[in-house]
Coordinates of C-alpha atoms and ligand atoms in Angstrom, one line a residue:
M164 CA -59.3 16.6 55.5
N165 CA -57.4 16.9 52.2
R166 CA -53.6 16.4 52.4
S167 CA -51.0 15.9 49.8
I168 CA -49.1 12.6 49.8
I169 CA -45.9 11.4 48.1
L170 CA -46.8 8.6 45.6
G171 CA -43.3 8.0 44.2
T172 CA -39.7 9.1 44.5
G173 CA -36.7 9.0 42.2
S174 CA -33.1 10.1 42.1
A175 CA -30.2 10.3 39.7
V176 CA -26.4 11.1 39.8
P177 CA -23.9 11.5 37.0
K178 CA -21.7 8.4 36.4
K179 CA -18.3 10.0 37.1
I180 CA -17.1 9.8 40.7
L181 CA -14.4 12.2 42.1
T182 CA -12.8 10.8 45.3
N183 CA -11.0 12.7 48.1
Q184 CA -7.8 11.1 46.9
E185 CA -8.2 12.6 43.4
L186 CA -8.9 16.0 45.0
E187 CA -5.5 15.8 46.8
S188 CA -3.8 16.2 43.4
M189 CA -6.0 19.2 42.5
V190 CA -5.8 21.5 45.6
D191 CA -3.8 21.5 48.9
T192 CA -6.1 19.1 50.8
S193 CA -6.2 15.6 52.2
D194 CA -8.7 12.7 52.5
E195 CA -8.1 12.9 56.2
W196 CA -9.1 16.6 56.4
I197 CA -12.2 16.2 54.2
S198 CA -13.4 13.0 55.9
S199 CA -12.9 14.3 59.4
R200 CA -14.2 17.9 58.9
T201 CA -17.2 17.0 56.6
G202 CA -17.9 13.3 56.4
I203 CA -17.5 13.3 52.6
K204 CA -15.5 10.5 50.9
Q205 CA -16.6 11.0 47.3
R206 CA -19.0 13.0 45.0
H207 CA -20.5 12.5 41.6
I208 CA -19.5 15.1 38.9
A209 CA -21.1 15.9 35.6
E210 CA -19.4 15.1 32.3
D211 CA -20.0 16.7 28.9
G212 CA -23.6 16.1 27.9
D213 CA -25.0 16.0 31.4
T214 CA -27.3 18.9 32.3
T215 CA -29.4 19.8 35.3
S216 CA -32.7 19.3 33.5
L217 CA -31.7 15.9 32.1
L218 CA -30.7 14.7 35.5
A219 CA -33.9 16.1 36.9
A220 CA -35.9 14.4 34.2
E221 CA -34.2 11.0 34.9
A222 CA -35.1 11.3 38.6
T223 CA -38.7 12.3 37.7
R224 CA -39.1 9.3 35.3
Q225 CA -38.3 6.9 38.2
A226 CA -40.6 8.8 40.5
L227 CA -43.5 8.7 38.0
E228 CA -42.9 5.0 37.3
M229 CA -43.1 4.2 41.1
A230 CA -46.2 6.4 41.4
G231 CA -47.9 4.8 38.4
V232 CA -48.4 8.3 36.9
K233 CA -47.9 8.9 33.1
P234 CA -46.0 12.1 32.1
E235 CA -49.1 13.5 30.3
E236 CA -51.1 13.2 33.6
V237 CA -48.7 15.6 35.4
D238 CA -50.2 19.1 36.1
M239 CA -47.2 21.0 37.6
I240 CA -43.4 20.6 37.8
V241 CA -41.6 22.7 40.3
V242 CA -37.8 22.6 40.5
G243 CA -35.6 23.8 43.3
T244 CA -32.2 24.7 41.7
T245 CA -29.4 27.2 41.8
S246 CA -27.6 25.7 38.8
P247 CA -30.1 25.8 36.0
D248 CA -29.2 24.8 32.4
M249 CA -29.7 28.4 31.4
I250 CA -31.1 31.6 33.1
M251 CA -34.1 31.2 30.7
P252 CA -36.0 28.9 30.1
N253 CA -36.6 27.6 33.5
T254 CA -35.6 24.1 34.4
G255 CA -39.2 23.0 35.0
A256 CA -40.1 23.8 31.4
L257 CA -37.1 21.8 30.2
V258 CA -38.0 18.8 32.4
Q259 CA -41.5 19.1 30.9
K260 CA -40.0 18.9 27.4
H261 CA -37.7 15.9 28.2
L262 CA -40.6 13.9 29.7
G263 CA -43.3 14.9 27.2
A264 CA -45.4 16.1 30.1
S265 CA -47.6 18.0 27.6
N266 CA -50.3 19.0 30.1
A267 CA -48.0 20.3 32.8
F268 CA -46.6 23.8 33.5
G269 CA -43.1 24.1 35.0
F270 CA -41.1 26.7 36.9
D271 CA -38.2 27.0 39.3
V272 CA -37.9 28.1 42.9
Y273 CA -34.6 29.7 43.8
A274 CA -33.7 29.0 47.4
A275 CA -30.3 27.4 47.3
C276 CA -29.9 24.3 49.5
S277 CA -33.5 24.7 50.8
G278 CA -34.8 24.5 47.2
F279 CA -36.4 21.1 47.5
V280 CA -38.2 21.9 50.8
Y281 CA -39.4 25.2 49.2
A282 CA -40.5 23.3 46.0
L283 CA -42.3 20.6 48.1
T284 CA -44.1 23.3 50.1
V285 CA -45.3 25.0 46.8
A286 CA -46.4 21.5 45.5
D287 CA -48.2 20.8 48.8
K288 CA -50.2 24.0 48.6
F289 CA -51.1 23.4 44.9
V290 CA -52.3 19.8 45.7
K291 CA -54.4 21.0 48.7
D292 CA -56.1 23.5 46.3
K293 CA -56.6 20.8 43.6
P294 CA -56.5 17.4 45.3
E295 CA -56.9 15.4 42.0
S296 CA -53.8 17.0 40.5
K297 CA -50.4 15.3 40.0
V298 CA -47.5 17.4 40.9
V299 CA -43.7 16.8 40.7
A300 CA -41.3 18.5 43.2
I301 CA -37.6 18.3 42.3
G302 CA -34.3 19.3 43.7
A303 CA -31.6 19.2 41.0
E304 CA -28.1 20.7 40.8
L305 CA -24.9 20.5 38.7
L306 CA -22.9 22.4 41.3
S307 CA -19.7 21.4 39.6
Y308 CA -20.3 24.2 37.1
I309 CA -20.5 26.8 39.8
T310 CA -17.7 25.5 41.9
D311 CA -14.3 27.2 42.0
W312 CA -12.0 24.2 41.5
Q313 CA -9.0 26.2 42.8
D314 CA -10.6 27.1 46.1
R315 CA -10.0 24.3 48.6
N316 CA -12.5 25.9 51.1
T317 CA -15.4 25.0 48.8
C318 CA -14.4 22.6 46.0
V319 CA -14.1 19.6 48.3
L320 CA -17.7 20.0 49.5
F321 CA -20.0 19.9 46.5
G322 CA -21.4 17.3 44.1
D323 CA -24.0 16.9 41.4
A324 CA -27.4 15.1 41.8
A325 CA -31.2 15.3 41.3
G326 CA -34.1 13.9 43.3
A327 CA -37.8 14.0 42.6
A328 CA -41.2 13.3 44.4
V329 CA -44.6 12.9 42.8
L330 CA -47.5 14.2 44.9
S331 CA -51.3 14.0 44.8
G332 CA -54.2 14.4 47.2
T333 CA -55.4 11.9 49.8
N334 CA -58.3 11.7 52.1
D335 CA -56.4 9.3 54.4
S336 CA -56.2 11.3 57.6
D337 CA -53.3 9.2 58.9
R338 CA -50.9 9.9 56.1
G339 CA -49.4 12.8 54.0
I340 CA -47.7 16.1 54.5
L341 CA -48.7 17.4 58.0
S342 CA -47.1 20.8 57.9
T343 CA -44.5 22.9 56.1
H344 CA -42.3 25.7 57.6
L345 CA -40.2 28.2 55.5
H346 CA -37.9 31.0 56.6
S347 CA -35.3 33.4 55.1
D348 CA -33.0 36.2 56.2
G349 CA -31.6 38.2 53.3
R350 CA -29.5 40.3 55.6
L351 CA -27.0 37.5 55.8
W352 CA -26.7 37.0 52.0
E353 CA -23.0 37.7 51.9
L354 CA -22.0 34.7 54.0
L355 CA -23.0 32.3 51.2
H356 CA -23.4 33.7 47.7
I357 CA -22.4 33.7 44.0
P358 CA -21.1 37.2 43.3
G359 CA -21.1 37.3 39.5
G360 CA -23.5 36.6 36.6
G361 CA -26.5 38.7 37.7
V362 CA -27.3 42.3 37.1
V363 CA -25.2 43.6 40.0
Y364 CA -22.0 42.1 38.5
P365 CA -22.9 41.0 34.9
P366 CA -21.0 38.3 33.0
S367 CA -17.7 39.5 31.7
G368 CA -14.2 38.2 30.8
E369 CA -12.9 39.6 34.1
M370 CA -15.7 38.0 36.1
A371 CA -14.9 34.6 34.6
E372 CA -11.2 35.1 35.1
R373 CA -11.8 35.7 38.8
R374 CA -14.2 32.8 38.9
D375 CA -16.8 35.0 40.4
H376 CA -19.6 33.0 38.9
C377 CA -18.7 30.4 41.6
I378 CA -19.9 29.8 45.2
R379 CA -18.3 31.9 47.9
M380 CA -18.8 30.9 51.5
H381 CA -17.7 31.9 55.0
G382 CA -17.8 28.3 56.1
N383 CA -17.5 28.9 59.9
E384 CA -20.2 31.5 60.0
V385 CA -22.5 29.4 57.8
F386 CA -21.9 26.4 60.0
K387 CA -23.2 28.2 63.2
H388 CA -26.3 29.6 61.5
A389 CA -27.1 26.2 59.9
V390 CA -27.0 24.4 63.2
R391 CA -29.2 27.0 65.0
S392 CA -31.7 27.5 62.1
M393 CA -32.1 23.8 61.3
A394 CA -32.6 22.9 65.0
D395 CA -35.1 25.8 65.4
V396 CA -37.2 25.1 62.4
A397 CA -37.3 21.3 63.1
Q398 CA -38.5 22.1 66.6
E399 CA -41.1 24.5 65.2
A400 CA -42.4 21.6 63.0
L401 CA -42.5 19.3 66.0
T402 CA -44.3 21.8 68.2
A403 CA -46.8 22.7 65.5
N404 CA -47.9 19.0 65.3
E405 CA -47.7 18.5 69.1
L406 CA -45.0 15.9 68.6
G407 CA -41.7 15.1 70.3
P408 CA -38.3 13.8 69.1
D409 CA -39.3 10.2 70.1
D410 CA -42.2 10.3 67.5
V411 CA -39.8 10.9 64.6
D412 CA -39.0 7.7 62.7
L413 CA -36.7 9.2 60.2
F414 CA -35.0 12.6 60.3
I415 CA -33.6 13.7 56.9
P416 CA -31.4 16.8 57.3
H417 CA -29.7 18.7 54.4
Q418 CA -26.4 16.9 53.9
A419 CA -23.8 19.7 54.1
N420 CA -21.6 18.4 56.8
I421 CA -21.8 15.4 59.1
R422 CA -20.9 17.6 62.0
I423 CA -23.8 19.9 61.4
M424 CA -26.2 17.0 61.1
K425 CA -24.9 15.5 64.4
K426 CA -25.2 18.8 66.2
V427 CA -28.8 19.4 65.0
A428 CA -29.8 15.9 66.0
E429 CA -28.2 16.4 69.4
R430 CA -30.1 19.6 70.0
L431 CA -33.4 18.0 68.9
E432 CA -32.6 14.8 71.0
I433 CA -33.1 12.6 68.0
P434 CA -30.7 9.6 68.1
L435 CA -28.3 9.1 65.2
D436 CA -29.8 5.8 64.2
R437 CA -32.9 7.7 63.1
V438 CA -30.9 10.3 61.1
Y439 CA -30.5 9.6 57.4
V440 CA -26.9 10.1 56.3
N441 CA -25.4 9.6 52.8
I442 CA -23.1 12.6 52.6
E443 CA -20.1 10.2 52.4
R444 CA -21.1 9.2 48.8
Y445 CA -22.5 12.4 47.3
G446 CA -21.1 15.4 49.2
N447 CA -23.3 18.5 49.4
T448 CA -25.6 18.5 46.4
S449 CA -27.6 21.5 47.6
S450 CA -31.3 21.2 46.8
A451 CA -30.8 17.6 45.7
T452 CA -29.6 16.2 49.1
I453 CA -33.0 15.7 50.7
P454 CA -34.9 14.2 47.8
V455 CA -32.0 11.8 47.0
A456 CA -31.9 10.7 50.6
L457 CA -35.7 10.4 50.7
D458 CA -35.6 8.2 47.5
E459 CA -32.9 6.0 49.0
A460 CA -34.7 5.6 52.2
N461 CA -37.9 4.8 50.3
R462 CA -36.4 2.2 47.9
S463 CA -34.3 0.5 50.6
G464 CA -37.4 -0.2 52.7
R465 CA -36.3 2.1 55.5
L466 CA -39.6 4.0 55.2
K467 CA -42.8 2.2 56.2
P468 CA -46.4 3.5 55.7
G469 CA -47.3 5.6 58.7
D470 CA -43.7 6.5 59.6
L471 CA -43.2 10.1 60.8
V472 CA -40.6 11.8 58.5
L473 CA -39.0 15.2 59.2
L474 CA -37.1 17.0 56.4
D475 CA -34.9 19.9 57.4
A476 CA -32.9 22.2 55.1
F477 CA -30.6 25.3 55.2
G478 CA -28.9 27.2 52.5
G479 CA -27.8 30.5 50.9
G480 CA -30.0 33.5 51.3
F481 CA -30.1 32.5 54.1
T482 CA -33.1 30.2 53.5
W483 CA -34.2 27.3 55.7
G484 CA -37.3 25.2 56.2
A485 CA -38.8 21.9 57.4
V486 CA -41.5 19.5 56.2
M487 CA -43.3 17.1 58.6
M488 CA -45.1 14.1 57.0
R489 CA -46.6 10.7 57.7
W490 CA -45.2 8.3 55.1
Ligands
UT7_186 O1 -25.2 23.8 52.0 C1 -25.4 25.1 52.5 C2 -24.8 25.3 53.8 N1 -23.4 25.0 53.8 C3 -22.9 24.6 55.0 O2 -23.7 24.4 55.9 C4 -21.4 24.5 55.1 C5 -21.1 25.0 56.5 N2 -19.7 25.0 56.8 C6 -18.9 23.9 56.9 O3 -19.4 22.8 56.7 C7 -17.5 24.0 57.4 O4 -17.3 25.3 57.9 C8 -16.4 23.7 56.4 C9 -16.4 22.2 56.1 C10 -16.7 24.5 55.1 C11 -15.0 24.1 56.9 O5 -14.8 23.4 58.1 P1 -14.2 24.2 59.4 O6 -14.0 23.2 60.4 O7 -15.2 25.3 59.7 O8 -12.8 24.7 58.9 P2 -12.3 26.2 58.8 O9 -13.0 26.9 57.7 O10 -12.3 26.8 60.2 O11 -10.8 26.0 58.4 C12 -9.9 25.3 59.3 C13 -8.6 25.2 58.7 C14 -8.0 26.5 58.0 O12 -6.6 26.5 58.2 P3 -6.0 27.4 59.3 O13 -6.4 28.8 59.0 O14 -6.5 26.9 60.6 O15 -4.5 27.2 59.1 C15 -8.4 26.3 56.5 O16 -7.5 27.0 55.7 O17 -8.7 24.2 57.6 C16 -8.2 24.8 56.4 N3 -8.9 24.2 55.2 C17 -8.5 23.1 54.6 N4 -7.5 22.3 54.8 C18 -7.4 21.2 54.1 C19 -10.0 24.7 54.6 N5 -10.4 23.9 53.6 C20 -9.4 22.9 53.6 C21 -9.3 21.8 52.8 N6 -8.2 20.9 53.0 N7 -10.1 21.5 51.8

């Protein structure tokens, strides 16, 4: 049976760090509130010259090097992002340019914080169709450009980062991506959205003044939906593979809030020592949280061949999804 397998991972963050203490002088907040309500201590923030596609390309370079794949061998680049460099061209095409991946085609998927799980699913299907192909799935965001730095409800949460995975086909029946599970519910779009900048509310001076190109969120409502949907889709992935919580070696949930991660793990009965958490260092980097965590777990030796890994995401749309794989 042909499966896709991850051959290499990579991640990158901007150099500049913004701490909770520094945020105290920007909005009415405290390190105590942010740490206890979210688990976040600091986040990386882009500076002049940083772009989403450059950060994505840096993460991809590392992933290709680990995989032993040259840029010109890449067939497809799919990027999950909600903060592209520009509306057009797509981020995948720009990553292709930065890498010199002259034989690849690139495009973006637009699924907010679920972007990497969506991109990985698209990559998995492509590799299953063409097992000899080399495909890059990326989650990359410069959320600092779409964050309202005067809104304490949101600005303490987000950060910038990119993560990438290189996939190809395998005949090894014991390893690779076992299943992918995607969902969305557009009826709930208003709970987490960016009002301005599209055709409904086109860019204008008034729009910029109201900072309506920035993320708006009903945190409490999103919290409840995130816990329920992430637990449900992770359970769906376990059931589909006839596996139970004890089989999972590493659970990598979207890093939006430590309290969400704990509640989801509790519902699934996965002990916390098998849950990957790095939100304290990066904050919520949307589609980048899962591939950055995957890369860290991979490079630190926390992942061993044959380990069962469960990825679980939730974001605006709403979108949510899970990927089950044998490392
Ligand atoms: O990545 C995509 C999915 N996103 C998520 O999953 C995020 C989901 N939501 C959350 O993580 C949480 O709802 C938040 C972290 C956003 C907020 O935490 P909360 O425990 O739900 O707080 P809250 O919104 O109920 O606010 C509680 C209080 C309010 O004050 P009052 O009305 O009780 O006086 C807020 O005004 O905390 C206040 N507050 C703050 N205080 C200090 C809100 N933000 C801040 C802040 N600093 N930054």
